[in-house]
Coordinates of C-alpha atoms in Angstrom, one line a residue:
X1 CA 0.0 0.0 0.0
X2 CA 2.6 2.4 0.9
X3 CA 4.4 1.9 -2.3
X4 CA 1.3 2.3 -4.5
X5 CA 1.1 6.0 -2.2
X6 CA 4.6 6.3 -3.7
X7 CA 4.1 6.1 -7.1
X8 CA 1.0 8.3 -6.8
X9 CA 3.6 10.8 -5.7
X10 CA 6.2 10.3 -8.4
X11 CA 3.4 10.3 -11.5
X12 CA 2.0 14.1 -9.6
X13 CA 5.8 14.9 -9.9
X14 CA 6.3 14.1 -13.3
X15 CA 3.3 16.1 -14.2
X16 CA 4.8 18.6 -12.3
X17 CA 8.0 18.4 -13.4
X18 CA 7.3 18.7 -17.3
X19 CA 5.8 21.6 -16.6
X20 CA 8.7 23.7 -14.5
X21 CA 11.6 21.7 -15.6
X22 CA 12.9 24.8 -17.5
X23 CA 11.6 27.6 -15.7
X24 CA 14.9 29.5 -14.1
X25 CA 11.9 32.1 -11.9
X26 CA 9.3 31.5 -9.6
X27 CA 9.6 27.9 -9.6
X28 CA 8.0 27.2 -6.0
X29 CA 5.5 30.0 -6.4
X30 CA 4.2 28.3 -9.6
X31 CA 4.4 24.5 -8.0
X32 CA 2.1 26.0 -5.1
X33 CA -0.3 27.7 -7.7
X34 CA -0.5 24.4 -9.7
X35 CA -1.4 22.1 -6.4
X36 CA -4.0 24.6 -4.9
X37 CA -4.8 27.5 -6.5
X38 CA -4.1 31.1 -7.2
X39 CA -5.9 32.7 -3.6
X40 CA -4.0 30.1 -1.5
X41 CA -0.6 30.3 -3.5
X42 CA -0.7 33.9 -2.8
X43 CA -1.8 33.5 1.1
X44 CA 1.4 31.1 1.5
X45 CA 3.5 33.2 -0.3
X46 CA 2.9 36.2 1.9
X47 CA 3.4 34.1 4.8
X48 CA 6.4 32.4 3.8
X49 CA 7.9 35.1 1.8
X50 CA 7.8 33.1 -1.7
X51 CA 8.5 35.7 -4.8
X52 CA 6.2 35.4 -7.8
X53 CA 9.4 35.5 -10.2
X54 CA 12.0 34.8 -7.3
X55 CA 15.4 32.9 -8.4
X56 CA 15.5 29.4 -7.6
X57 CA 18.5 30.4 -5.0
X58 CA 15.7 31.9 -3.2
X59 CA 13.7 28.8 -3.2
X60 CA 16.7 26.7 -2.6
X61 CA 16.9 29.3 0.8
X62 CA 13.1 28.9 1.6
X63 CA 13.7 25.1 1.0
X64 CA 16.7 24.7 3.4
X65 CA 14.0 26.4 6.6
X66 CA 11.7 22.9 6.1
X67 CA 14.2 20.4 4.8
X68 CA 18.0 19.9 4.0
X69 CA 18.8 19.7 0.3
X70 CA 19.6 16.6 -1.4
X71 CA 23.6 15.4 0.1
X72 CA 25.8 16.0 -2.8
X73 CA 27.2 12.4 -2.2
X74 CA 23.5 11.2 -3.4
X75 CA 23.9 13.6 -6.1
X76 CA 27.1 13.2 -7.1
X77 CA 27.0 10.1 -9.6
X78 CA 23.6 11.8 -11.2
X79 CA 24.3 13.8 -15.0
X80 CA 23.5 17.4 -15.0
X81 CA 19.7 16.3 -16.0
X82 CA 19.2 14.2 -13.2
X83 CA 20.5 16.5 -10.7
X84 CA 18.1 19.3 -11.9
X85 CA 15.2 17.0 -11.6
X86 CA 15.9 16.1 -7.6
X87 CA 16.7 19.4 -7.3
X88 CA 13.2 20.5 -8.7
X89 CA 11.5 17.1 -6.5
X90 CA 12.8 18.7 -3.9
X91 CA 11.3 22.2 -4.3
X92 CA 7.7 19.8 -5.3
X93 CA 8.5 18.4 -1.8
X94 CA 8.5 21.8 0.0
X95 CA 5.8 22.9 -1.7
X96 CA 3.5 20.0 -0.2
X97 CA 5.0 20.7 3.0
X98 CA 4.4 24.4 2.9
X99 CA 0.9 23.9 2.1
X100 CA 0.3 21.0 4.6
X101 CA 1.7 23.8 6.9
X102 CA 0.0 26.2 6.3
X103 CA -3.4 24.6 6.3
X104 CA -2.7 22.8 9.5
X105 CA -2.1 26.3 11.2
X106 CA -5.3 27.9 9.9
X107 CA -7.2 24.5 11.1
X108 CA -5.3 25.4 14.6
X109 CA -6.7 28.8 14.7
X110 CA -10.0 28.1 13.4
X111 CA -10.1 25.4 16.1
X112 CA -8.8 27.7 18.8
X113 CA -11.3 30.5 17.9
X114 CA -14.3 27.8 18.1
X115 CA -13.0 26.6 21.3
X116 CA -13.3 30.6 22.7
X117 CA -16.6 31.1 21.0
X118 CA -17.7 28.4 22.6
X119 CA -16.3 29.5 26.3
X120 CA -17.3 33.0 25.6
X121 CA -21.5 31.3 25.0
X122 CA -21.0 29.6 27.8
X123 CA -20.5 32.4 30.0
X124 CA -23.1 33.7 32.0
X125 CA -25.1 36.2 30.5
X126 CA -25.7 39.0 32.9
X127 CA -29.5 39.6 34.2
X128 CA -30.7 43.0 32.0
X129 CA -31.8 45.5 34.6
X130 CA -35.3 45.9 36.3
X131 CA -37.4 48.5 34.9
X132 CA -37.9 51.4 36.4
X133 CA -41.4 52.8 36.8
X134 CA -42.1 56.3 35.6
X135 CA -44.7 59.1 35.3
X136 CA -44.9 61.6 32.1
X137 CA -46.9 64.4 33.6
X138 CA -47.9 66.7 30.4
X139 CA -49.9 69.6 30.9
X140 CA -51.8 70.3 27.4
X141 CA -55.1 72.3 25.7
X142 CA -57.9 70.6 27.0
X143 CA -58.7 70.6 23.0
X144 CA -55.9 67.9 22.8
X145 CA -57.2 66.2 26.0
X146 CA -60.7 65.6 24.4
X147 CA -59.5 62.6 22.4
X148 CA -58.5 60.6 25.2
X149 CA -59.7 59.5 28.8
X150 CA -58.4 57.6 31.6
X151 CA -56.8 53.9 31.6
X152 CA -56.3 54.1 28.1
X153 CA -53.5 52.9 26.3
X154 CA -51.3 55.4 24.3
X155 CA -49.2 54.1 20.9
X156 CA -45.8 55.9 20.9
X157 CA -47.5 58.1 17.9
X158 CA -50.0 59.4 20.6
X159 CA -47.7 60.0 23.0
X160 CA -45.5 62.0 20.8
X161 CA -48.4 63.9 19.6
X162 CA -49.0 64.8 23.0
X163 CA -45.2 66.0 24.0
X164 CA -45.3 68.4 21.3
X165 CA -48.9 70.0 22.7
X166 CA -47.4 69.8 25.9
X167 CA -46.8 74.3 27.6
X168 CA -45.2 72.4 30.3
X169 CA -43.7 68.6 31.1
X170 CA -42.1 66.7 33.5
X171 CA -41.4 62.9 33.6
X172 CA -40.0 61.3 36.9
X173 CA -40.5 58.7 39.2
X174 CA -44.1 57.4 40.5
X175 CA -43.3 58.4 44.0
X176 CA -42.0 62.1 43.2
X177 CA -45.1 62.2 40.6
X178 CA -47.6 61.8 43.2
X179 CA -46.1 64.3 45.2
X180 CA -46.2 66.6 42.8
X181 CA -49.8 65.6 42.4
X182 CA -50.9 66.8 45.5
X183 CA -49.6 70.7 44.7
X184 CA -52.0 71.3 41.6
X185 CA -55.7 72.6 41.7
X186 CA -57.3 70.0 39.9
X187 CA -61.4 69.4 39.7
X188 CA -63.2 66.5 38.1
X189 CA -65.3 68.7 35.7
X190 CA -65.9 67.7 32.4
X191 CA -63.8 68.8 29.5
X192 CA -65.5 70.3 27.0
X193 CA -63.0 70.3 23.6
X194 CA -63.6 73.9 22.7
X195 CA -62.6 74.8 26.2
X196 CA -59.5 77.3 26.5
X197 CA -58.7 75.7 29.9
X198 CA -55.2 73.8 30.4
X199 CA -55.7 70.2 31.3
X200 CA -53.6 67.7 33.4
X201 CA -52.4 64.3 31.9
X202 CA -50.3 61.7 33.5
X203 CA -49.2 58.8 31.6
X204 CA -47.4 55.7 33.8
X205 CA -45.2 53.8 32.0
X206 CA -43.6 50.4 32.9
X207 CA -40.2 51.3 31.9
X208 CA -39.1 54.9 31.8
X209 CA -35.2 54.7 32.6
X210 CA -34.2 56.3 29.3
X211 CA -37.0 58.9 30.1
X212 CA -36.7 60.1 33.9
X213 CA -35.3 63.7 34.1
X214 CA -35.3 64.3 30.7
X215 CA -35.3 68.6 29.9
X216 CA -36.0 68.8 26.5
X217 CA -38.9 67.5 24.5
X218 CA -36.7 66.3 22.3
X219 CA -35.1 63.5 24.2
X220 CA -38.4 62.1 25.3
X221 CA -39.6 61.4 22.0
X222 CA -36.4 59.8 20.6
X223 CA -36.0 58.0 23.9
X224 CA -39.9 56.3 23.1
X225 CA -39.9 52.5 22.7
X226 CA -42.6 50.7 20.5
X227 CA -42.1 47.9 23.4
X228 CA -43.4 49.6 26.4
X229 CA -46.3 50.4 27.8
X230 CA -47.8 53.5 27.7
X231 CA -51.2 54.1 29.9
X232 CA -53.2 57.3 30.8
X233 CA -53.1 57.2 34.9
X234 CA -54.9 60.5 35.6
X235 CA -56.8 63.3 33.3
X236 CA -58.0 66.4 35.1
X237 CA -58.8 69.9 34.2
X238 CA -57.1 72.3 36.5
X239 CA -57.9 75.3 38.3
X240 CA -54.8 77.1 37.6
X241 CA -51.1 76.7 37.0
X242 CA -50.1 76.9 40.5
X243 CA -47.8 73.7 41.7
X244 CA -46.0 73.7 38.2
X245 CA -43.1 75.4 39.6
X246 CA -41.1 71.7 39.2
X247 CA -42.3 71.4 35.5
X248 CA -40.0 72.2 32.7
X249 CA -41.8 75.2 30.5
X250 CA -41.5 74.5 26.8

């Protein structure tokens, strides 16, 4: 069996061979290029340093890194021919072994970056944060406030809508909302929607990290999620705009 291997080898070099036996340039280069193709033969020859059109003294060098040139003593009863021919089965030789090499290091490092993949997806993922409750309090036209009544739902679209009716807004925590609450004159009157008065809206939502303390109308409507819940907690006309004095004016 090992023999048959053999002569496999010696009819690829002969192919080979009849092919470079009278280039004088780029003799490994081209060997490479034959046995695996133009993108690998290029990939190896960066690596290894292999010229295109280099000398065969500078594959002879390259050759003599991986494995010893033939012993003059085993050359030395060969013709002219016959030397040039080991010579060249030589270079064919470090040409397999090059490429063997250089595929078994990218298997290695396609290995070794599997094996970190697969520690860094075993790692724990960390928990995401609770959500932090919040309360946009909006004060609006009581025109605006018509269309909508309490324990209804908002879509991010109605909530924007609101924001940019909003004279004054402020959107903080449950606790400091319903403190808040407690300093504005509001009455339970209905709300007629040609009425000039200003109405009070407050709008709980499940999640308002990216929201609380916000100055600028701006940053609550691009800070919106489609994903959250939006719900309308309290809607009140007021008295007057006493108790606002924590509310950002737009």
């Amino acid at each position: 069996m090992g023999n048959e291997k053999f002569k496999q080898y010696d009819q690829i070099f002969e192919q080979v061979y009849e092919k470079i036996k009278y280039q004088k340039r780029g003799v490994l280069y081209t060997v490479i290029l034959m046995v695996r193709g133009e993108e690998l033969a290029k990939e190896i020859s960066n690596d290894y340093d292999i010229k295109e059109n280099g000398h065969l003294d500078e594959d002879q060098k390259i050759l003599q890194r991986l494995i010893n040139n033939p012993p003059e003593n085993y050359l030395k009863n060969k013709d002219n021919e016959e030397k040039e021919k080991e010579k060249m089965k030589w270079i064919l030789v470090t040409a397999f072994t090059l490429i063997g090499l250089y595929l078994s290091v990218q298997y290695l490092k396609q290995r070794q970056k599997g094996q970190t993949e697969s520690v860094e997806a075993t790692k724990p993922q960390s928990a995401p944060p609770p959500p932090i409750p919040a309360a946009l309090c909006l004060i609006i036209p009581a025109s605006i406030a018509s269309n909508f009544k309490n324990a209804s739902n908002l879509s991010v679209n109605d909530l924007t809508n609101l924001i940019d009716s909003a004279s004054y807004f402020l959107c903080t925590h449950i606790k400091a909302a319903d403190s808040n609450e407690q300093l504005l004159e509001i009455t339970d009157e209905y709300i007629p929607p040609d009425s000039k008065r200003e109405v009070y809206i407050r709008i709980n939502i499940d999640d308002g990290r990216n929201l609380i303390d916000k100055k600028m109308p701006y940053y609550l409507k691009t800070n919106l999620q489609n994903n959250k819940q939006y719900a309308v907690k309290q809607l009140a006309c007021l008295k007057n705009l006493s108790g606002l004095e924590k509310f950002n004016r737009v």
